Coordinates of C-alpha atoms in Angstrom, one line a residue:
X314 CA -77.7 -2.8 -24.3
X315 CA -79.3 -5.5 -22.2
X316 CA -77.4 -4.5 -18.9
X317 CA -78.5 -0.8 -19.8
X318 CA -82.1 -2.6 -19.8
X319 CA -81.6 -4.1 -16.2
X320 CA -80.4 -1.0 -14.3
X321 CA -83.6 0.7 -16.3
X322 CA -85.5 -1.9 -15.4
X323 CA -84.4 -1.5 -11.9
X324 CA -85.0 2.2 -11.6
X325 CA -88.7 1.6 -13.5
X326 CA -89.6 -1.0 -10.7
X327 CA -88.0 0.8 -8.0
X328 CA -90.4 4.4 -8.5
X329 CA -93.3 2.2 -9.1
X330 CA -93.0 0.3 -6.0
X331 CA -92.1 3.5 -4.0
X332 CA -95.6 5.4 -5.4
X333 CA -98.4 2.2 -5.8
X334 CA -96.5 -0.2 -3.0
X335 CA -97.7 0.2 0.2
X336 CA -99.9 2.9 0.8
X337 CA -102.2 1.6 3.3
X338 CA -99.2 2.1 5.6
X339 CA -99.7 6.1 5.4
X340 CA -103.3 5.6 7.1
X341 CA -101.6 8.0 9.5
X342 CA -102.2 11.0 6.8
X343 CA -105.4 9.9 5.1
X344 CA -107.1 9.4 8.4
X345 CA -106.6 13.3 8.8
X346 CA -108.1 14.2 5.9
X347 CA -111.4 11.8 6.3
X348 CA -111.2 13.3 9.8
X349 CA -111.3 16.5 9.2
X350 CA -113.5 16.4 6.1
X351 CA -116.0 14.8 8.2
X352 CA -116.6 11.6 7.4
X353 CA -118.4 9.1 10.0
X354 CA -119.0 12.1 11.7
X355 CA -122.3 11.3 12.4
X356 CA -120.8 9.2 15.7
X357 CA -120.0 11.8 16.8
X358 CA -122.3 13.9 19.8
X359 CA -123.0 17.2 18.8
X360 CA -124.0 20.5 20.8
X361 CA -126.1 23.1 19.0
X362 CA -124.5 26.5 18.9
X363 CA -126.2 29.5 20.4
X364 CA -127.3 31.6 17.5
X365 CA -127.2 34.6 19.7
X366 CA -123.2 34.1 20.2
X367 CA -120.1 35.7 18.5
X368 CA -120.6 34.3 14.5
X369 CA -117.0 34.9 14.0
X370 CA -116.2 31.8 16.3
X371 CA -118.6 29.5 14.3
X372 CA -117.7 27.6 11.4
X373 CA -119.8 26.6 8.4
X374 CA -121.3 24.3 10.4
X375 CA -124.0 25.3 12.8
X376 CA -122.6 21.9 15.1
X377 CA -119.8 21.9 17.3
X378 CA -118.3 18.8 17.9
X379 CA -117.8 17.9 22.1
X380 CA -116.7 14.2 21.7
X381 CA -115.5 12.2 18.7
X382 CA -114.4 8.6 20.2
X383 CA -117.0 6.8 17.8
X384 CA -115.7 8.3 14.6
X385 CA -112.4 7.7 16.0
X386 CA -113.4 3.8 17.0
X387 CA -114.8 3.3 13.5
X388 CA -111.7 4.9 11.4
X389 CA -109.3 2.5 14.0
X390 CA -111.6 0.0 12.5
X391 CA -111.3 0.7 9.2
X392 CA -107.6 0.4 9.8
X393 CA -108.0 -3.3 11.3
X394 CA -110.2 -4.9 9.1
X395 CA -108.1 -3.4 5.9
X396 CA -104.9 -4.7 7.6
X397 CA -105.9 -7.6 8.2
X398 CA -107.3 -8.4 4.8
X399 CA -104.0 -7.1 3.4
X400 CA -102.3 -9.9 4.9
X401 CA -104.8 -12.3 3.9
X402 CA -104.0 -11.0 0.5
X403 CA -100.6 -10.9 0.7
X404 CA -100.7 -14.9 1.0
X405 CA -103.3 -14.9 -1.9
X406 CA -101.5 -13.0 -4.1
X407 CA -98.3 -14.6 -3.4
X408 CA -100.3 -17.9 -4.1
X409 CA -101.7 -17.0 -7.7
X410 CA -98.2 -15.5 -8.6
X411 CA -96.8 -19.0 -8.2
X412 CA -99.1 -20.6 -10.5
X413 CA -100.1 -18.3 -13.2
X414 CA -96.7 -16.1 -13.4
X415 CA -95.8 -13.1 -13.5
X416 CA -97.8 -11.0 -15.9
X417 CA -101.4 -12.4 -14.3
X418 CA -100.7 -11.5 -10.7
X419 CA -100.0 -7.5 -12.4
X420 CA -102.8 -7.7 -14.0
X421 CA -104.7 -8.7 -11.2
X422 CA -103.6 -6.3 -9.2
X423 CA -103.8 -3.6 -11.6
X424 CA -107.2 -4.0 -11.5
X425 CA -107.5 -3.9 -7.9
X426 CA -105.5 -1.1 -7.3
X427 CA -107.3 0.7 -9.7
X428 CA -110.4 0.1 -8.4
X429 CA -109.4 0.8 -4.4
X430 CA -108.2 4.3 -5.3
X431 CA -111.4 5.1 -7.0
X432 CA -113.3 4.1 -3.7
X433 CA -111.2 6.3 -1.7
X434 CA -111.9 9.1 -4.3
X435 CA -115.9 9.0 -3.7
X436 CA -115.5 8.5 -0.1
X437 CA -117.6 11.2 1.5
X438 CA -119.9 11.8 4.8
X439 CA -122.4 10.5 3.0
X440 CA -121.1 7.4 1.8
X441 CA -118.2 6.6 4.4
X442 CA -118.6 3.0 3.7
X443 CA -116.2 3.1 0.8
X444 CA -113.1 3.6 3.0
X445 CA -113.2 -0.2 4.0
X446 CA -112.9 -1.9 0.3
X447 CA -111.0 1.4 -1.0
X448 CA -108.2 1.1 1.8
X449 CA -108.3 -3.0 1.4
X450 CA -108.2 -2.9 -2.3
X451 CA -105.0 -0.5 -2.8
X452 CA -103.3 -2.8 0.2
X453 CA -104.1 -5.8 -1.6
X454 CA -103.0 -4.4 -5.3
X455 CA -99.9 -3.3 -4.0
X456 CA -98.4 -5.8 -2.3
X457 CA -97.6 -7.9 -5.6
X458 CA -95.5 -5.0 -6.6
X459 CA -93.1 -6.0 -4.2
X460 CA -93.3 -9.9 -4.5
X461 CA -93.2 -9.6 -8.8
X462 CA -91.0 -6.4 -8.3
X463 CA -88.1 -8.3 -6.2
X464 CA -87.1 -10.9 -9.0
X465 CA -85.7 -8.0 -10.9
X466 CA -82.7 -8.6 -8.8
X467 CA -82.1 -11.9 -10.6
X468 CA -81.1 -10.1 -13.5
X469 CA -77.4 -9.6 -11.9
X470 CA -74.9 -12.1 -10.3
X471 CA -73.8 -9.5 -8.1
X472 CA -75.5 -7.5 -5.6
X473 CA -78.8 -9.1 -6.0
X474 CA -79.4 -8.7 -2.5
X475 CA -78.7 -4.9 -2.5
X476 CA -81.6 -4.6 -5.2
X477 CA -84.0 -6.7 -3.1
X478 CA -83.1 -4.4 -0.2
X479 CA -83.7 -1.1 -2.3
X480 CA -87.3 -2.6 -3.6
X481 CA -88.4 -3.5 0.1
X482 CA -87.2 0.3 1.6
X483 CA -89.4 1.7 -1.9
X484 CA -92.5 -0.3 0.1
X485 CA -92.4 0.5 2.8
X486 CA -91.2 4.8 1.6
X487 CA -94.4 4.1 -0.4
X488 CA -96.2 5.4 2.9
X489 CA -95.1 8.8 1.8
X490 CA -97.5 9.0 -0.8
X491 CA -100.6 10.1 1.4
X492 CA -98.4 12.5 3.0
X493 CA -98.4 14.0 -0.4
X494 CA -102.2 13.8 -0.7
X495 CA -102.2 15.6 2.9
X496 CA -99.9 18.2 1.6
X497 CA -102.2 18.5 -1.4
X498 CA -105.2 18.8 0.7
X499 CA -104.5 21.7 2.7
X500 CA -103.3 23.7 0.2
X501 CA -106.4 23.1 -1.6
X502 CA -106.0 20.6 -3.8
X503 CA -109.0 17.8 -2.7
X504 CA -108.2 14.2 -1.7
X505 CA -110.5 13.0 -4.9
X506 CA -108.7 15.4 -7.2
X507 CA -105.1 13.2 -5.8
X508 CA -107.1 10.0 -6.1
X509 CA -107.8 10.5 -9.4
X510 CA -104.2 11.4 -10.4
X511 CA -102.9 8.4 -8.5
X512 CA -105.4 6.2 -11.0
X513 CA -103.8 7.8 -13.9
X514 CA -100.1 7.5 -12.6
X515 CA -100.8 3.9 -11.5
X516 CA -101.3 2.8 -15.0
X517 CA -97.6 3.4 -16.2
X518 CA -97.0 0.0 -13.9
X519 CA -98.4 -1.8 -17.7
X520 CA -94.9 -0.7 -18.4
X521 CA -93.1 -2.8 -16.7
X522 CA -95.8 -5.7 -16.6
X523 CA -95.6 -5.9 -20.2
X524 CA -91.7 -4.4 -21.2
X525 CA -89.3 -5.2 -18.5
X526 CA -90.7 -8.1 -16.6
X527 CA -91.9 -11.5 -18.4
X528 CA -95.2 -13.7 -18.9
X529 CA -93.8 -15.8 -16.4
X530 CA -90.5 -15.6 -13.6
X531 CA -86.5 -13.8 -14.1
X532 CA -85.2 -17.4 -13.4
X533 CA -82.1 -17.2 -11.1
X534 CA -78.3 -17.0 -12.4
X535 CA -77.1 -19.9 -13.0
X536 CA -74.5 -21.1 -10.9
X537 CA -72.1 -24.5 -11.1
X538 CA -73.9 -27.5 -9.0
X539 CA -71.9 -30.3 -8.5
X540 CA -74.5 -33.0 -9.7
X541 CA -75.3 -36.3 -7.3
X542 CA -73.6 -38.6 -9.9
X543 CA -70.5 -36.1 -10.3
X544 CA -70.4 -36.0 -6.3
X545 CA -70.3 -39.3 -5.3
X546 CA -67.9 -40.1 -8.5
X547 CA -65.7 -37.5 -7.3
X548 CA -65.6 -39.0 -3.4
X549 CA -65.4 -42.0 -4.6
X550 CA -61.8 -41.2 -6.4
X551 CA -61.1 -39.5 -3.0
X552 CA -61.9 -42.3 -0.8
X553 CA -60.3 -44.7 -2.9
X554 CA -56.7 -42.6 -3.1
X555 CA -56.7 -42.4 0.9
X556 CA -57.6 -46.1 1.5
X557 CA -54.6 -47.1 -0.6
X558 CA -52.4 -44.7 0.1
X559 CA -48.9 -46.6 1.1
X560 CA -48.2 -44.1 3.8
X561 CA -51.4 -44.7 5.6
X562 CA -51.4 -42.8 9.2
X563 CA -53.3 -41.4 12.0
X564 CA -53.8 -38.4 10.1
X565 CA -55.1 -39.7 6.9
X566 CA -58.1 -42.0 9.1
X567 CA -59.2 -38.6 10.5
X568 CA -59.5 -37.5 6.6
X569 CA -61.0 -40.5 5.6
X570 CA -63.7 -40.1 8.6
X571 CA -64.1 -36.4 7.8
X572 CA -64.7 -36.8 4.3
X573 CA -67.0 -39.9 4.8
X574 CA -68.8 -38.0 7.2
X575 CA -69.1 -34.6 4.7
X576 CA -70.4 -37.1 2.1
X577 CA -73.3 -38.3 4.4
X578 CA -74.3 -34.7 5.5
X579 CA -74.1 -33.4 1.9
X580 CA -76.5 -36.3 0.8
X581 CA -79.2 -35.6 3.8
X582 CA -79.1 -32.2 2.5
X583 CA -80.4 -33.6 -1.0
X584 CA -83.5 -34.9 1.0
X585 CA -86.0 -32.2 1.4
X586 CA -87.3 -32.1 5.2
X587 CA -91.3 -32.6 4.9
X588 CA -93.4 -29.2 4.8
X589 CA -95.3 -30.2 7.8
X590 CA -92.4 -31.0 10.6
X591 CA -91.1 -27.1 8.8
X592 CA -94.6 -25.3 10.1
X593 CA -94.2 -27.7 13.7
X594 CA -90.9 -26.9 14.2
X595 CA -90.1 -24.7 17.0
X596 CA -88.0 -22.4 15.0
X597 CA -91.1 -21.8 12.6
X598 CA -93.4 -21.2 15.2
X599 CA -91.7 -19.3 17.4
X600 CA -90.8 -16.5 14.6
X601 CA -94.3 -16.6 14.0
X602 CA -95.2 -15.7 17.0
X603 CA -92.4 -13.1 17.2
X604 CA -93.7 -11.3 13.8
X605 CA -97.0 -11.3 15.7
X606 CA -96.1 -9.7 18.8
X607 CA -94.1 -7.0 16.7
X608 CA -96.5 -6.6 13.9
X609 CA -99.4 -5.8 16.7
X610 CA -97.0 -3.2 18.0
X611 CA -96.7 -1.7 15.2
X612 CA -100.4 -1.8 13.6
X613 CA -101.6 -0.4 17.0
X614 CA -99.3 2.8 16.2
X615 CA -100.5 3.2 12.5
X616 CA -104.3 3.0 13.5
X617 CA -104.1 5.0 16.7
X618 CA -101.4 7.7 15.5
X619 CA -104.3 10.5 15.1
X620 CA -106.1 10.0 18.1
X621 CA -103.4 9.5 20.0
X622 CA -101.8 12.7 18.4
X623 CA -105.0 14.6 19.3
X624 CA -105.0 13.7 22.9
X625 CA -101.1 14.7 23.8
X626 CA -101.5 17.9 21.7
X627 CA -105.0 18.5 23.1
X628 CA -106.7 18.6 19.6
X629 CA -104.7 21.5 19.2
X630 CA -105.6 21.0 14.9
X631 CA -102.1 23.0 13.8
X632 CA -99.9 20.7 15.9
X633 CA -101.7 17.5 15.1
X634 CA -101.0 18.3 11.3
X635 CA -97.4 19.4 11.9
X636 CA -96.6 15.8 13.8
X637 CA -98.8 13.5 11.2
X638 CA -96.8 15.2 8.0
X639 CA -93.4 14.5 10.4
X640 CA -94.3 10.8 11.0
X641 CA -95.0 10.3 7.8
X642 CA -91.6 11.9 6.4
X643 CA -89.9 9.9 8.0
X644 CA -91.7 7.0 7.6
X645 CA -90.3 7.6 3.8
X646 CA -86.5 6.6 5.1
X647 CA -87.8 3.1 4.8
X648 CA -85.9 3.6 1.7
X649 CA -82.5 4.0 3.4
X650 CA -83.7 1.7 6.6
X651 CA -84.9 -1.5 4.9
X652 CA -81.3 -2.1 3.0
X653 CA -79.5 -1.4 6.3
X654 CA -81.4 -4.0 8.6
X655 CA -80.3 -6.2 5.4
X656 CA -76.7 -4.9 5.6
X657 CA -76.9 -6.5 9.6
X658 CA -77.9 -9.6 8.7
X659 CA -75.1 -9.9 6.1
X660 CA -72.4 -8.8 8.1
X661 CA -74.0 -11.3 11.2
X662 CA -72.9 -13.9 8.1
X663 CA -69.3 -12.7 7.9
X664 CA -68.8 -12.9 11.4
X665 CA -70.2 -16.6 11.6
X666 CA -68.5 -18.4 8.7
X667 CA -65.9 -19.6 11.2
X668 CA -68.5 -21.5 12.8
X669 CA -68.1 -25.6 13.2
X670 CA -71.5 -26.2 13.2
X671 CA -73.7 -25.8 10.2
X672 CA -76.7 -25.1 12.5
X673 CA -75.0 -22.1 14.1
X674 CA -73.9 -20.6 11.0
X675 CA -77.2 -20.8 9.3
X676 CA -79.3 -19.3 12.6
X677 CA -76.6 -17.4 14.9
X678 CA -76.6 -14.8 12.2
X679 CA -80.2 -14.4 12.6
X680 CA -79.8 -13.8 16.1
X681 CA -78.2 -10.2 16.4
X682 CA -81.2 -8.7 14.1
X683 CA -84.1 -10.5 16.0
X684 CA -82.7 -8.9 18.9
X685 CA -82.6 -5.8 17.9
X686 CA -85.9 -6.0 16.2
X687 CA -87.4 -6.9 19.6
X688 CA -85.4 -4.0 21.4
X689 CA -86.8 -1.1 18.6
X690 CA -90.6 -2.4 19.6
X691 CA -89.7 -2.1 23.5
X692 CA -88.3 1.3 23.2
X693 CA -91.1 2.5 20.5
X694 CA -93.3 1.3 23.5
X695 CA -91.2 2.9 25.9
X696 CA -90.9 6.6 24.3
X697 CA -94.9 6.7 23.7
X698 CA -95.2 6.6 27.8
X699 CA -93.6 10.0 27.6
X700 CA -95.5 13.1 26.9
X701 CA -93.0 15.3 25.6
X702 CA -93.5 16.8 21.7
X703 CA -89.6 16.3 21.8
X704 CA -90.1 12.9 22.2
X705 CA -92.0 12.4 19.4
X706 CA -89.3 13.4 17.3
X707 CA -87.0 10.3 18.9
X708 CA -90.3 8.1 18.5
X709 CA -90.8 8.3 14.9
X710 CA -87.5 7.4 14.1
X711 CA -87.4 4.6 16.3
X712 CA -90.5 3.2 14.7
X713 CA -89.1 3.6 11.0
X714 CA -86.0 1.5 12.2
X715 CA -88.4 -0.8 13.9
X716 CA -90.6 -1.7 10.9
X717 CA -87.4 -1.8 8.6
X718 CA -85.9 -4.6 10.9
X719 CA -89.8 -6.2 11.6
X720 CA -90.1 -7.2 7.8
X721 CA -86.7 -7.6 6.2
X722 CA -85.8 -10.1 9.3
X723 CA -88.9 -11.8 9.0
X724 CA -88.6 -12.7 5.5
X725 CA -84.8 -13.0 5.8
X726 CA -85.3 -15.7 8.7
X727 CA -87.4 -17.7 6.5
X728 CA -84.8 -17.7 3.6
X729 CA -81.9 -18.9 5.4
X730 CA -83.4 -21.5 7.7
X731 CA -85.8 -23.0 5.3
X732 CA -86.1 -24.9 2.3
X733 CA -86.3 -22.5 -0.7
X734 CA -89.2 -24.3 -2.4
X735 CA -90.9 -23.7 1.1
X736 CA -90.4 -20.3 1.3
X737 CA -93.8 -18.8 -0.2
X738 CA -96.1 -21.1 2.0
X739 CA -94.0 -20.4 4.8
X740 CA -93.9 -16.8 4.2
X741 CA -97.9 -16.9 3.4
X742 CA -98.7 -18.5 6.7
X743 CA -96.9 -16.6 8.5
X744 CA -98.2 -13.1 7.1
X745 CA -101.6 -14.8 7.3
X746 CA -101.4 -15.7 11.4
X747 CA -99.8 -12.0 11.8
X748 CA -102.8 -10.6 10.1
X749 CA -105.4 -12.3 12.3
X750 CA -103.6 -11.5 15.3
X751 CA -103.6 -8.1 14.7
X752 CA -107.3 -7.8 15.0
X753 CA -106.6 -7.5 18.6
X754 CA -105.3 -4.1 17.8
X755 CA -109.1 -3.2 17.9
X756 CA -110.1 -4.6 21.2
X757 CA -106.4 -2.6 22.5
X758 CA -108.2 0.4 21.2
X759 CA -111.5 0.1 23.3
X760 CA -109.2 -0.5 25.5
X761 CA -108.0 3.1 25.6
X762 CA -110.9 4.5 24.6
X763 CA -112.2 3.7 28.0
X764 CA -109.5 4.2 30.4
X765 CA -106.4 5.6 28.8
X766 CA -103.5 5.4 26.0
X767 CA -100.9 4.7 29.0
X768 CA -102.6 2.0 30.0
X769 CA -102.6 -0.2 26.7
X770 CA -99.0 1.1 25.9
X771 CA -98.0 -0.3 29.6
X772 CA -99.6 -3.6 28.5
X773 CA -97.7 -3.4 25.1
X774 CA -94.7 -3.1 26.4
X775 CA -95.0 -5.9 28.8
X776 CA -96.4 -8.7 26.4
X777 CA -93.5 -7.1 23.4
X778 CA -90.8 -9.2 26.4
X779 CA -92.4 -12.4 24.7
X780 CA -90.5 -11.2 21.4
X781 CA -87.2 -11.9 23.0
X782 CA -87.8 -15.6 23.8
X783 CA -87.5 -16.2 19.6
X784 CA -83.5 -14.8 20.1
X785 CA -82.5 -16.2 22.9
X786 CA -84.0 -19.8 22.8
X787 CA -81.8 -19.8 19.2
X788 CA -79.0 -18.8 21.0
X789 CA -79.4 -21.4 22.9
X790 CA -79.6 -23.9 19.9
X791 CA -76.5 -22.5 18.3
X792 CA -74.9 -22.4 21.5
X793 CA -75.5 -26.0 21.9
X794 CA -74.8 -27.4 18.5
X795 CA -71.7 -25.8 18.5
X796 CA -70.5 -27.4 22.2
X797 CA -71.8 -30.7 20.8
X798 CA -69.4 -30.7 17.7
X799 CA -66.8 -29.4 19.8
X800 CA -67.1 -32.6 22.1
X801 CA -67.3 -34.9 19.1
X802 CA -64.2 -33.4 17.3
X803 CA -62.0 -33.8 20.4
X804 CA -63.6 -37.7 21.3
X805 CA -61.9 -38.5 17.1
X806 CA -59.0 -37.1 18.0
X807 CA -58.4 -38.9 21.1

């Protein structure tokens, strides 16, 4: 019955994550709806129509619009500052789910979720204000559906790591769900109508916040430790049969060294580096500035999406649907993507276990996925330089696969080559640093506003080649630990 529990449990926290997760990441598909429903329209410059012309060809309206870059300047906007203060709360929320559990952080974000939908629901021309804490609010109350959701995987000793996978590709599928309220919208169905559905739906997460997950953390499986007492009685007996063994020889002083020299390592590993030379380290702050670099890619996209749509299709209103609904599907195989950039980094494992140094088989299996991170950015830069609606078909998939590897490596990184009671602040710092360098997604935007989308996607690709310094300089480092033990091995034997 209790293993029936956990794959329920499983299933329950995989839905809810894929429906209340990440939803400010389908701005794409809202944005067309508070486009086209009007709101901040007022930016906007406005000819009168000449009553005296064909009525047929008028709308409602009795204004035509000639020229919408300020609506479109303060939607972009909207995108930043929410973005940005999802991050912010990301590390927030990350920090009160450390100290007050599990069930506290739901509750907390419960509430703001619950609140951030409602916002959106009253959002209107007149009142177009309520897009900035509506869109920040269901960011923010999302996110610790993910970080409370993922512990779920500590109900199994095997493929833990497969569940963590399937919970990361539900947030980031989560994006999906304002396709839905697009899809709802044009056939009628009203974006506050969905709104108000989504606040009903969203409270089944009490579910699982009061059934299936606990007051406070799913500790870990336990495994068998070898204790510090138990490990240096054991060498000890181990030491102790080689130095009086009768048949001492050449052979058995390169065992004694090795095993002295295992000891010592294994006991440094038992002292905790300090959390400041972690966030001075070059390996630290080099990733951070990789998840930077790629995160800005990649906001720029989200935030510009319509109004770069609208200027390759020519505002042709049709096609500009057809292409939003299209990103956004496949934006949803996050699901399948997520696991898979997870599937690389284990397999970069297998290949590396052979390794002599501990250094390169710890971060050389970082390396491949990095890489290929940075790669997906340059050639989501590279396809939007084309204007072909074939293209954008090639594009969207790219991007998928490119924010797949963008977050699972990023947290992944952090896992492996840091201390595990380091990881949250780590993690927190790093998401927080991302989210203020993203801001510069709005300056970008300006950018283009006053010459041209080329021109800002030219200077994206360009500054993405500072991603692949992170790769290749720990390359390098594995490269070089590795040579160094080699040397060493071959000076004992000699």
């Amino acid at each position: 019955m209790t293993e029936i529990k956990s794959y329920l449990a499983v299933v329950w926290c995989f839905f809810e994550t894929l429906l209340f997760g990440g939803l400010i990441y389908g701005w794409g598909s809202l944005v067309f709806i508070l486009i086209d429903e009007g709101v901040y329209s007022d930016l906007c410059e406005h000819i009168p129509v000449n009553l005296t012309s064909n009525i047929s060809l008028v709308s409602n309206s009795s204004l035509t619009k000639t020229n919408c870059e300020g609506q479109d300047s303060m939607l972009t906007l909207v995108f930043t500052v929410a973005s940005f203060l999802f991050c912010a709360g990301c590390a927030a929320m990350g920090q009160i789910n450390y100290k007050f559990g599990t069930r506290i952080t739901r509750i907390i974000s419960f509430l703001l979720f619950e609140l951030g939908a409602l916002l959106i629901a009253f959002v209107s021309p007149s009142v177009p204000w309520l897009i900035f804490p509506g869109l920040t609010l269901i960011g923010v109350g999302g996110i610790p559906l993910l970080i409370t959701n993922t512990q779920i995987s500590n109900l199994f000793q095997r493929g833990s790591s497969t569940i963590v996978g399937l919970i990361c590709g539900a947030f980031d599928g989560s994006s999906g769900v304002q396709l839905l309220v697009k899809i709802g919208y044009e056939n009628g169905f009203s974006r506050q109508n969905s709104y108000f559905v989504l606040v009903g739906l969203h409270t089944l997460v009490l579910v699982s916040t009061f059934v299936f997950l606990p007051k406070g953390f799913i500790p870990k499986p336990q495994s068998i430790e070898i204790s510090e007492v138990e490990y240096e009685k054991e060498n000890n007996i181990h030491l102790t049969q080689i130095e009086n063994s009768t048949e001492t020889d050449d052979a058995d002083e390169v065992s004694f060294k090795l095993v002295k020299k295992e000891k010592l390592s294994m006991m440094e590993e038992k002292k905790l580096p300090s959390l400041k030379s972690c966030l001075f380290s070059s390996t630290y702050i080099l990733h951070v500035v990789w998840v930077c670099v790629l995160q800005l890619r990649f906001y720029y996209y989200i935030a510009t999406l319509n109004p770069w749509l609208n200027k390759l299709l020519h505002a042709d209103h049709s096609q500009v649907s057809y292409f939003t609904n299209v990103s956004m599907y496949l934006l949803i195989l996050g699901v399948v993507t997520s696991p898979l950039a997870g599937m690389v980094y284990d397999l970069c494992k297998m290949i590396s276990t052979g390794s002599r140094s501990e250094l390169r088989r710890d971060l050389l299996p970082a390396v491949p996925p990095l890489i290929i991170g940075s790669c997906l950015g340059l050639l989501a830069s590279v396809l939007v330089l084309v204007p072909s609606t074939e293209i954008l078909y090639v594009l969207f998939i790219t991007v998928t696969v490119f924010r797949s590897f963008l977050y699972s490596v990023a947290a992944a990184f952090l896992s492996a080559m840091f201390p595990s009671e380091y990881f949250g602040l780590l993690y927190g710092w790093m998401v927080i640093a991302a989210g203020i360098f993203s801001f510069f997604q709005f300056p970008l935007f300006k950018w283009s506003e006053s010459t041209n989308f080329t021109q800002v996607n030219v200077f994206l690709l360009c500054f993405l080649f500072i991603s692949l310094i992170h790769p290749f300089y720990q390359w390098w480092r594995c490269r070089k630990a590795e040579s160094s033990l080699l040397i060493e091995e071959n000076k004992t034997d000699n």
